[in-house]
Short mmCIF file of C-alpha atoms and ligand atoms in Angstrom, two decimals:
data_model
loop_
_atom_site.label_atom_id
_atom_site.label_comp_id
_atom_site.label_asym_id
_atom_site.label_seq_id
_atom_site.Cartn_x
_atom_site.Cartn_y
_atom_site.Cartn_z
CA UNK A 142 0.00 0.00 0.00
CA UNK A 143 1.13 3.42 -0.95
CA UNK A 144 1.74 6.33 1.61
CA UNK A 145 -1.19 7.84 -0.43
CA UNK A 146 -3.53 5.03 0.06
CA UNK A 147 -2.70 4.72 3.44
CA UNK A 148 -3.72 8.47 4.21
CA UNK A 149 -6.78 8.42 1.92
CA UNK A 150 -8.82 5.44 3.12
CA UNK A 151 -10.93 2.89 1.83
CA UNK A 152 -14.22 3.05 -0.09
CA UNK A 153 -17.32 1.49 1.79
CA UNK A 154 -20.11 -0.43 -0.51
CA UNK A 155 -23.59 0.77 -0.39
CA UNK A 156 -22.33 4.43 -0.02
CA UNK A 157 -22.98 7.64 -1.04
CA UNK A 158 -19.81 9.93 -1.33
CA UNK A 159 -20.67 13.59 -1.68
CA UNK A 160 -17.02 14.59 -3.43
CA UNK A 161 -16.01 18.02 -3.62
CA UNK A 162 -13.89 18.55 -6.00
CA UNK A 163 -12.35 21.91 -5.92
CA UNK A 164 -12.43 25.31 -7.75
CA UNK A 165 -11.53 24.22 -10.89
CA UNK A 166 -7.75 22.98 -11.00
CA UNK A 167 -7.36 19.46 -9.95
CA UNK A 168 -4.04 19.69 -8.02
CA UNK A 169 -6.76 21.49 -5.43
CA UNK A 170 -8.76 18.03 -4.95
CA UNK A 171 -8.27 16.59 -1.55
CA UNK A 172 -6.21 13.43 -1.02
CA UNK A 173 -9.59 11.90 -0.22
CA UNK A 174 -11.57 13.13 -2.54
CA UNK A 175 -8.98 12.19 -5.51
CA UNK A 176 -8.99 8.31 -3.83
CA UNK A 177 -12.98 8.39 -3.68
CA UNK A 178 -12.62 9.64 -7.62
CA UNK A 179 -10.44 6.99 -8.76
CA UNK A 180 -12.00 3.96 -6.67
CA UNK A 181 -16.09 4.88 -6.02
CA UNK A 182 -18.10 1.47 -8.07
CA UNK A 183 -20.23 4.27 -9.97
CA UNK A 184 -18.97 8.07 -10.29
CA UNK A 185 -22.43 10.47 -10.64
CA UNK A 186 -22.63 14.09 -11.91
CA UNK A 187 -25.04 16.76 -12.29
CA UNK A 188 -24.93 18.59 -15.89
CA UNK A 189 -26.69 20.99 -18.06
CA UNK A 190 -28.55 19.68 -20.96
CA UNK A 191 -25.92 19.19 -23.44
CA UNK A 192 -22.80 20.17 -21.52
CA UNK A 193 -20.09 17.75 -19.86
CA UNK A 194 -21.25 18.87 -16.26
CA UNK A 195 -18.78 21.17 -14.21
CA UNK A 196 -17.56 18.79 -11.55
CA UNK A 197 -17.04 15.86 -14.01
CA UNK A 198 -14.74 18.74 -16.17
CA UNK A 199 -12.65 19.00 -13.45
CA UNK A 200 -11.67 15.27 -12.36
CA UNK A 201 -11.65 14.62 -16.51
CA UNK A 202 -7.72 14.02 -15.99
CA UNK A 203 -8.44 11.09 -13.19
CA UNK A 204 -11.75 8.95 -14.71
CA UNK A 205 -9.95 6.09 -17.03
CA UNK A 206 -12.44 5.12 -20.18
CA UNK A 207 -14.50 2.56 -18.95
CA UNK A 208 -15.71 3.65 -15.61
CA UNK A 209 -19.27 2.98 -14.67
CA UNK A 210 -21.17 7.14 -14.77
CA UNK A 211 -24.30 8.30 -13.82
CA UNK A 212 -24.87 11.44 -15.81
CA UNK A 213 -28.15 13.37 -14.45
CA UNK A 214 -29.29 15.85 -16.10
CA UNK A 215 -30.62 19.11 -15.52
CA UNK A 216 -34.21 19.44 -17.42
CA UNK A 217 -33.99 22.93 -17.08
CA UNK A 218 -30.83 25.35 -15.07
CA UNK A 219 -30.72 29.17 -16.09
CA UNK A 220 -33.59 29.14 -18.92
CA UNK A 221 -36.04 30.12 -16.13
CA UNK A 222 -36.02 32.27 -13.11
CA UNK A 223 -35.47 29.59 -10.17
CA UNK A 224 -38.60 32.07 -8.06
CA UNK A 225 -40.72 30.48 -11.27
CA UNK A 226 -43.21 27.59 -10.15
CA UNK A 227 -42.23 25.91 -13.06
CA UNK A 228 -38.58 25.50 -12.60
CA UNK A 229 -39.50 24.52 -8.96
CA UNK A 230 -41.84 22.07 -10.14
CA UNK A 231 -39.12 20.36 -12.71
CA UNK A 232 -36.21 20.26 -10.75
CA UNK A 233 -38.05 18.86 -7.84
CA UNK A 234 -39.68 16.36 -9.98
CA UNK A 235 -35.79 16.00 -11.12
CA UNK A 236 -34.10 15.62 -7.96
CA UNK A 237 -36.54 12.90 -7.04
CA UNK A 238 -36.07 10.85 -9.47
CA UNK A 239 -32.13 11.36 -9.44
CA UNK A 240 -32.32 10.28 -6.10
CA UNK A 241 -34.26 7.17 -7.21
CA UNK A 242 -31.19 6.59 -9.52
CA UNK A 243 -28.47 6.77 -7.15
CA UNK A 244 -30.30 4.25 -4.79
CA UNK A 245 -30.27 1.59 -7.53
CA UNK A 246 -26.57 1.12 -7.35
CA UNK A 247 -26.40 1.86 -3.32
CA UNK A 248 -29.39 -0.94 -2.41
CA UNK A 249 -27.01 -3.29 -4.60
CA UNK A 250 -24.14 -2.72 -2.41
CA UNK A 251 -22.21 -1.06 -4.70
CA UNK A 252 -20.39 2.75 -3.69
CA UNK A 253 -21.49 6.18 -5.42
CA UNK A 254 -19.72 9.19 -5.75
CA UNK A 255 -21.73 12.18 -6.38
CA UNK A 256 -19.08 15.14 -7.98
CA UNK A 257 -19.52 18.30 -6.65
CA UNK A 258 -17.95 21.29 -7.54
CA UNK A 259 -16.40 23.58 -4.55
CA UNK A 260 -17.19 22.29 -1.59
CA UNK A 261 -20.93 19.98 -1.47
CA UNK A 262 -22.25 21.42 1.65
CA UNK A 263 -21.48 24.99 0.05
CA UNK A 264 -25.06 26.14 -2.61
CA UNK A 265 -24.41 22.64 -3.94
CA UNK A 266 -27.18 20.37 -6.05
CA UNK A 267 -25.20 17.38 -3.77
CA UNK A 268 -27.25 18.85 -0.46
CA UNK A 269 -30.37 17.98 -2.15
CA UNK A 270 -29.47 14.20 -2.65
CA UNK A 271 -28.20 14.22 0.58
CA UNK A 272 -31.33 15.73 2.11
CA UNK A 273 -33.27 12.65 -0.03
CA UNK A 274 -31.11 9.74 0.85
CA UNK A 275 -28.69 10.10 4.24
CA UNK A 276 -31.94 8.40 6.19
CA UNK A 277 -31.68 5.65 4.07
CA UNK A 278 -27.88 5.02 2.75
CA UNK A 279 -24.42 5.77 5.13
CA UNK A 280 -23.22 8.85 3.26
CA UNK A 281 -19.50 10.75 3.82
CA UNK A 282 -19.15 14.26 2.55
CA UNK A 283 -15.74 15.26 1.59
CA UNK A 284 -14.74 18.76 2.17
CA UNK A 285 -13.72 20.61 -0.76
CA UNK A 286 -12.08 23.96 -1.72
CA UNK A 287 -14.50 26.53 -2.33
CA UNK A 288 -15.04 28.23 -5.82
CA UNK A 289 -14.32 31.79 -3.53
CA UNK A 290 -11.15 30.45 -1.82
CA UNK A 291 -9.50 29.36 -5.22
CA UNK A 292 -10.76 32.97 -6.17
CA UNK A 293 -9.12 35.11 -4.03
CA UNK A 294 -6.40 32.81 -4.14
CA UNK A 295 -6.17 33.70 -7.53
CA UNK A 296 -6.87 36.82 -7.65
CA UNK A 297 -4.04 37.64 -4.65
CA UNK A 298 -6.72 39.41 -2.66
CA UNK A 299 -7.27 38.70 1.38
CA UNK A 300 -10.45 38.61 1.69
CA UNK A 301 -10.59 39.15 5.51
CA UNK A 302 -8.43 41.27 8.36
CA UNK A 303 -9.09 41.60 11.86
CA UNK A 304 -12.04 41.48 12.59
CA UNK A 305 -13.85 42.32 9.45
CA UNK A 306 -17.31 40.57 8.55
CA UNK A 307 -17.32 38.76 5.24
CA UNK A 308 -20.84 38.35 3.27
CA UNK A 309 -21.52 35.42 1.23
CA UNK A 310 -24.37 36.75 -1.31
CA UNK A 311 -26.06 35.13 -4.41
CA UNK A 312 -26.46 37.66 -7.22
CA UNK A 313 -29.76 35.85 -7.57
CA UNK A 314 -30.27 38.60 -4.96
CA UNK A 315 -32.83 41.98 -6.02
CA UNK A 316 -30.83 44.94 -6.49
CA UNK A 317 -31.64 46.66 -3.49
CA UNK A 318 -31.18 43.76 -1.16
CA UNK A 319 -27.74 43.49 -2.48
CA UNK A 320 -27.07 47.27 -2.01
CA UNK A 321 -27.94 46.90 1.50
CA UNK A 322 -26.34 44.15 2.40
CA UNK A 323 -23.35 45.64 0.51
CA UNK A 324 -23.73 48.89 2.74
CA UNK A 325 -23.68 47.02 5.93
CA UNK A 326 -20.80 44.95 5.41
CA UNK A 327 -16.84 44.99 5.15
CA UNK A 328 -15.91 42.04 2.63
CA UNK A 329 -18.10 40.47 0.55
CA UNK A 330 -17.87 37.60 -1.96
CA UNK A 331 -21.29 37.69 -5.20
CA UNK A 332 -21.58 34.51 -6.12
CA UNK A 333 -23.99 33.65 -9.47
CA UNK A 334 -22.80 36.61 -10.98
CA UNK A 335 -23.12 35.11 -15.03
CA UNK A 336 -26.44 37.00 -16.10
CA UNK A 337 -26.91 39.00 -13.19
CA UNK A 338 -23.40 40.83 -13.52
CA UNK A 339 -25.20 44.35 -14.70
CA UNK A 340 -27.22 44.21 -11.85
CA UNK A 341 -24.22 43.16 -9.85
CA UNK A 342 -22.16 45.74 -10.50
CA UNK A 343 -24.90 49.05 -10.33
CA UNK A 344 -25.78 47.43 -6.89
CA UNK A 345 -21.88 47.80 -5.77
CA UNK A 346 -21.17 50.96 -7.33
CA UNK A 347 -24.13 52.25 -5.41
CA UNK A 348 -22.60 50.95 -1.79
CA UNK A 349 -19.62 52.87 -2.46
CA UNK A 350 -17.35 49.62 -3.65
CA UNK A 351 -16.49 49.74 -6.90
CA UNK A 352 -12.94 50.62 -6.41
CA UNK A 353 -12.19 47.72 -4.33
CA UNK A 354 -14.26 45.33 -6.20
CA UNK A 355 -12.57 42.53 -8.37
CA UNK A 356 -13.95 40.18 -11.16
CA UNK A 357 -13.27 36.43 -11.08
CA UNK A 358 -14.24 34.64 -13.94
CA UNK A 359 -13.12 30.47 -14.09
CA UNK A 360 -10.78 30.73 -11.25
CA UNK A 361 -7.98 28.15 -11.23
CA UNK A 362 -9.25 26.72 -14.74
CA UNK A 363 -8.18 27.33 -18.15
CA UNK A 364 -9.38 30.30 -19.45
CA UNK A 365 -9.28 32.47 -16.19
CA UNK A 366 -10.31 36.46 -16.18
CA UNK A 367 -9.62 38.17 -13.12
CA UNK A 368 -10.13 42.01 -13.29
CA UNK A 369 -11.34 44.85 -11.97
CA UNK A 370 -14.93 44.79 -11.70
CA UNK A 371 -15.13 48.49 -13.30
CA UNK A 372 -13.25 47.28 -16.46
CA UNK A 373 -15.02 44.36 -16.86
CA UNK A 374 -16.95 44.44 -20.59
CA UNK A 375 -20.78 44.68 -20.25
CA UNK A 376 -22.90 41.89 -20.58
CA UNK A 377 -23.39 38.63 -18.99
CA UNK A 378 -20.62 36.87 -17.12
CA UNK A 379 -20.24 32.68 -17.39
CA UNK A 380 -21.72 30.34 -14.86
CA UNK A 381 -18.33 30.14 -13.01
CA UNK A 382 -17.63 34.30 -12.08
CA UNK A 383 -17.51 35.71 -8.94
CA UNK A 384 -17.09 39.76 -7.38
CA UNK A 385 -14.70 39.88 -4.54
CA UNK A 386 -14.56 42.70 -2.17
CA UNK A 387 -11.77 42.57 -0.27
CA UNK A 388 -11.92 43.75 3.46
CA UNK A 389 -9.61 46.66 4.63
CA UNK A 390 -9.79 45.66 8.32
CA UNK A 391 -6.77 45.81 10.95
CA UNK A 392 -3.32 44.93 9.78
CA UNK A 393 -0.13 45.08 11.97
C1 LIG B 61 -24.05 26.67 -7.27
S1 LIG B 61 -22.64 27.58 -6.71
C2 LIG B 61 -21.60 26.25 -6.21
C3 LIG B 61 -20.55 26.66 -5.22
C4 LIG B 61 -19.57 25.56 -4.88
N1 LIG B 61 -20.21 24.48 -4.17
C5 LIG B 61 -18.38 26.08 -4.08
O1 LIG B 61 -18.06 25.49 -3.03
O2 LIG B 61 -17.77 27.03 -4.53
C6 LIG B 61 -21.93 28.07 -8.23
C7 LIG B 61 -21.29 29.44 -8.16
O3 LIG B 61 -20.03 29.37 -7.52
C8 LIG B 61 -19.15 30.32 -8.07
N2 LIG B 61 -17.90 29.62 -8.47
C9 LIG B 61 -17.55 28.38 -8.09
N3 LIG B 61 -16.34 28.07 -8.57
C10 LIG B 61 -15.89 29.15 -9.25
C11 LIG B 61 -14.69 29.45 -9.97
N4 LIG B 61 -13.71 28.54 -10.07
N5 LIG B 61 -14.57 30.65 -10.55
C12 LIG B 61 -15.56 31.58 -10.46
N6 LIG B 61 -16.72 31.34 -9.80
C13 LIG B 61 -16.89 30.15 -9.20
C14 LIG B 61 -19.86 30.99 -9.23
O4 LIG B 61 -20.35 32.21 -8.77
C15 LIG B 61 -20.97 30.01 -9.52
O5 LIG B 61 -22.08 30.65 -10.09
#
């Protein structure tokens, strides 16, 4: 046994694996969560209609041809507002029935590793298996890096001093709410930006951040933009971008 299997453990049958699998750049996969990759009986992924799927992009350098995958697939993602009863409707209906899926192989005995991007406890699809099945199957999360910590990373920006209070917000958010909750904090990371980055940005220009905040766009992966957010070019942003607002709090 190698030092590295030694250190990453073994795989259990008849479990689910929530993997997180990082920002983008597989070096940042955990030792366990590269182990689970390589050895899970059946590797599952979320995707978009058409598209590889994120998470499975990411471990694309560790899955040998031949591996058993469970591809599930997104009837709808950002065609409809997610507020819409319709989208709610569909990917409830969805997540049911992916669940049903990923019990097939788990009643058999066999182990499943649902792919999550970032971290799965972190705005991921992974906490709505988990919510469906942990009553019924053993299930071990693995800890990932989050999309914002391979941002700032990135990006070479502390994100917190002292004692300043960081904000997590989705700019799923209304305008407004994001101004305020802009206004009343001292670091703050947007997450969702893609087709709400106009709104985005006119909602931190009018808390008084511009200057300070940055664009992230595919952190750690190929094809990376990171920028001031007052150069970035109009229009929408893709799925993976982020605004970081670095804190200015104590330094010694
Ligand atoms: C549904 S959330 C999933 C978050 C993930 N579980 C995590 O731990 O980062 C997806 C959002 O995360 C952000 N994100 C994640 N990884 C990113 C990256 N590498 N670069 C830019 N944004 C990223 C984007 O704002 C994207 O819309």
């Amino acid at each position: 046994m190698t030092a590295f299997d030694a250190i990453a453990g073994t795989v259990r049958g008849g479990t689910l694996y929530g993997i997180g699998v990082g920002p983008g750049d597989v070096r940042y996969l955990t030792l366990r969560a590269a182990a689970l990759v390589r050895d899970v009986d059946v590797v599952a992924f979320f995707a978009k209609r058409g598209l590889q799927g994120n998470a499975r992009g990411i471990v694309d350098l560790l899955i040998k041809p031949g591996r058993t995958e469970l591809r599930l697939e997104y009837p709808v993602t950002d065609e409809i507002p997610p507020e819409d009863l319709s989208y709610q409707e569909q990917v409830a209906r969805f997540y049911g029935e992916s669940a049903e899926l990923l019990s097939a192989p788990l009643r058999q005995g066999k182990s499943v590793g649902l792919l999550a991007e970032g971290d799965p406890f972190f705005y991921g699809s992974f906490m709505h298996m988990w919510r469906r099945l942990e009553a019924d199957f053993p299930v071990e999360v693995v800890p990932g890096v989050t999309g914002m910590s391979g941002c700032w990373t990135r990006a070479n920006a502390p994100i917190t001093w002292g004692n300043d209070i960081l904000s997590v917000l989705p700019g799923t958010l209304g305008e407004d709410q994001l101004t305020r909750r802009l206004m009343a904090t001292d670091a703050a990371v947007i997450m969702k930006v893609g087709k709400n980055l106009a709104k985005v940005r006119r909602a931190v220009e009018a808390a008084g951040l511009l200057a300070r905040a940055l664009y992230v766009e595919r952190g750690t992966m190929q094809g990376e933009q990171i920028m001031p957010l007052a150069e970035c070019p109009d229009g929408n942003g893709p799925y993976f971008s982020m605004v970081l607002i670095p804190g200015e709090g104590r330094r010694l």
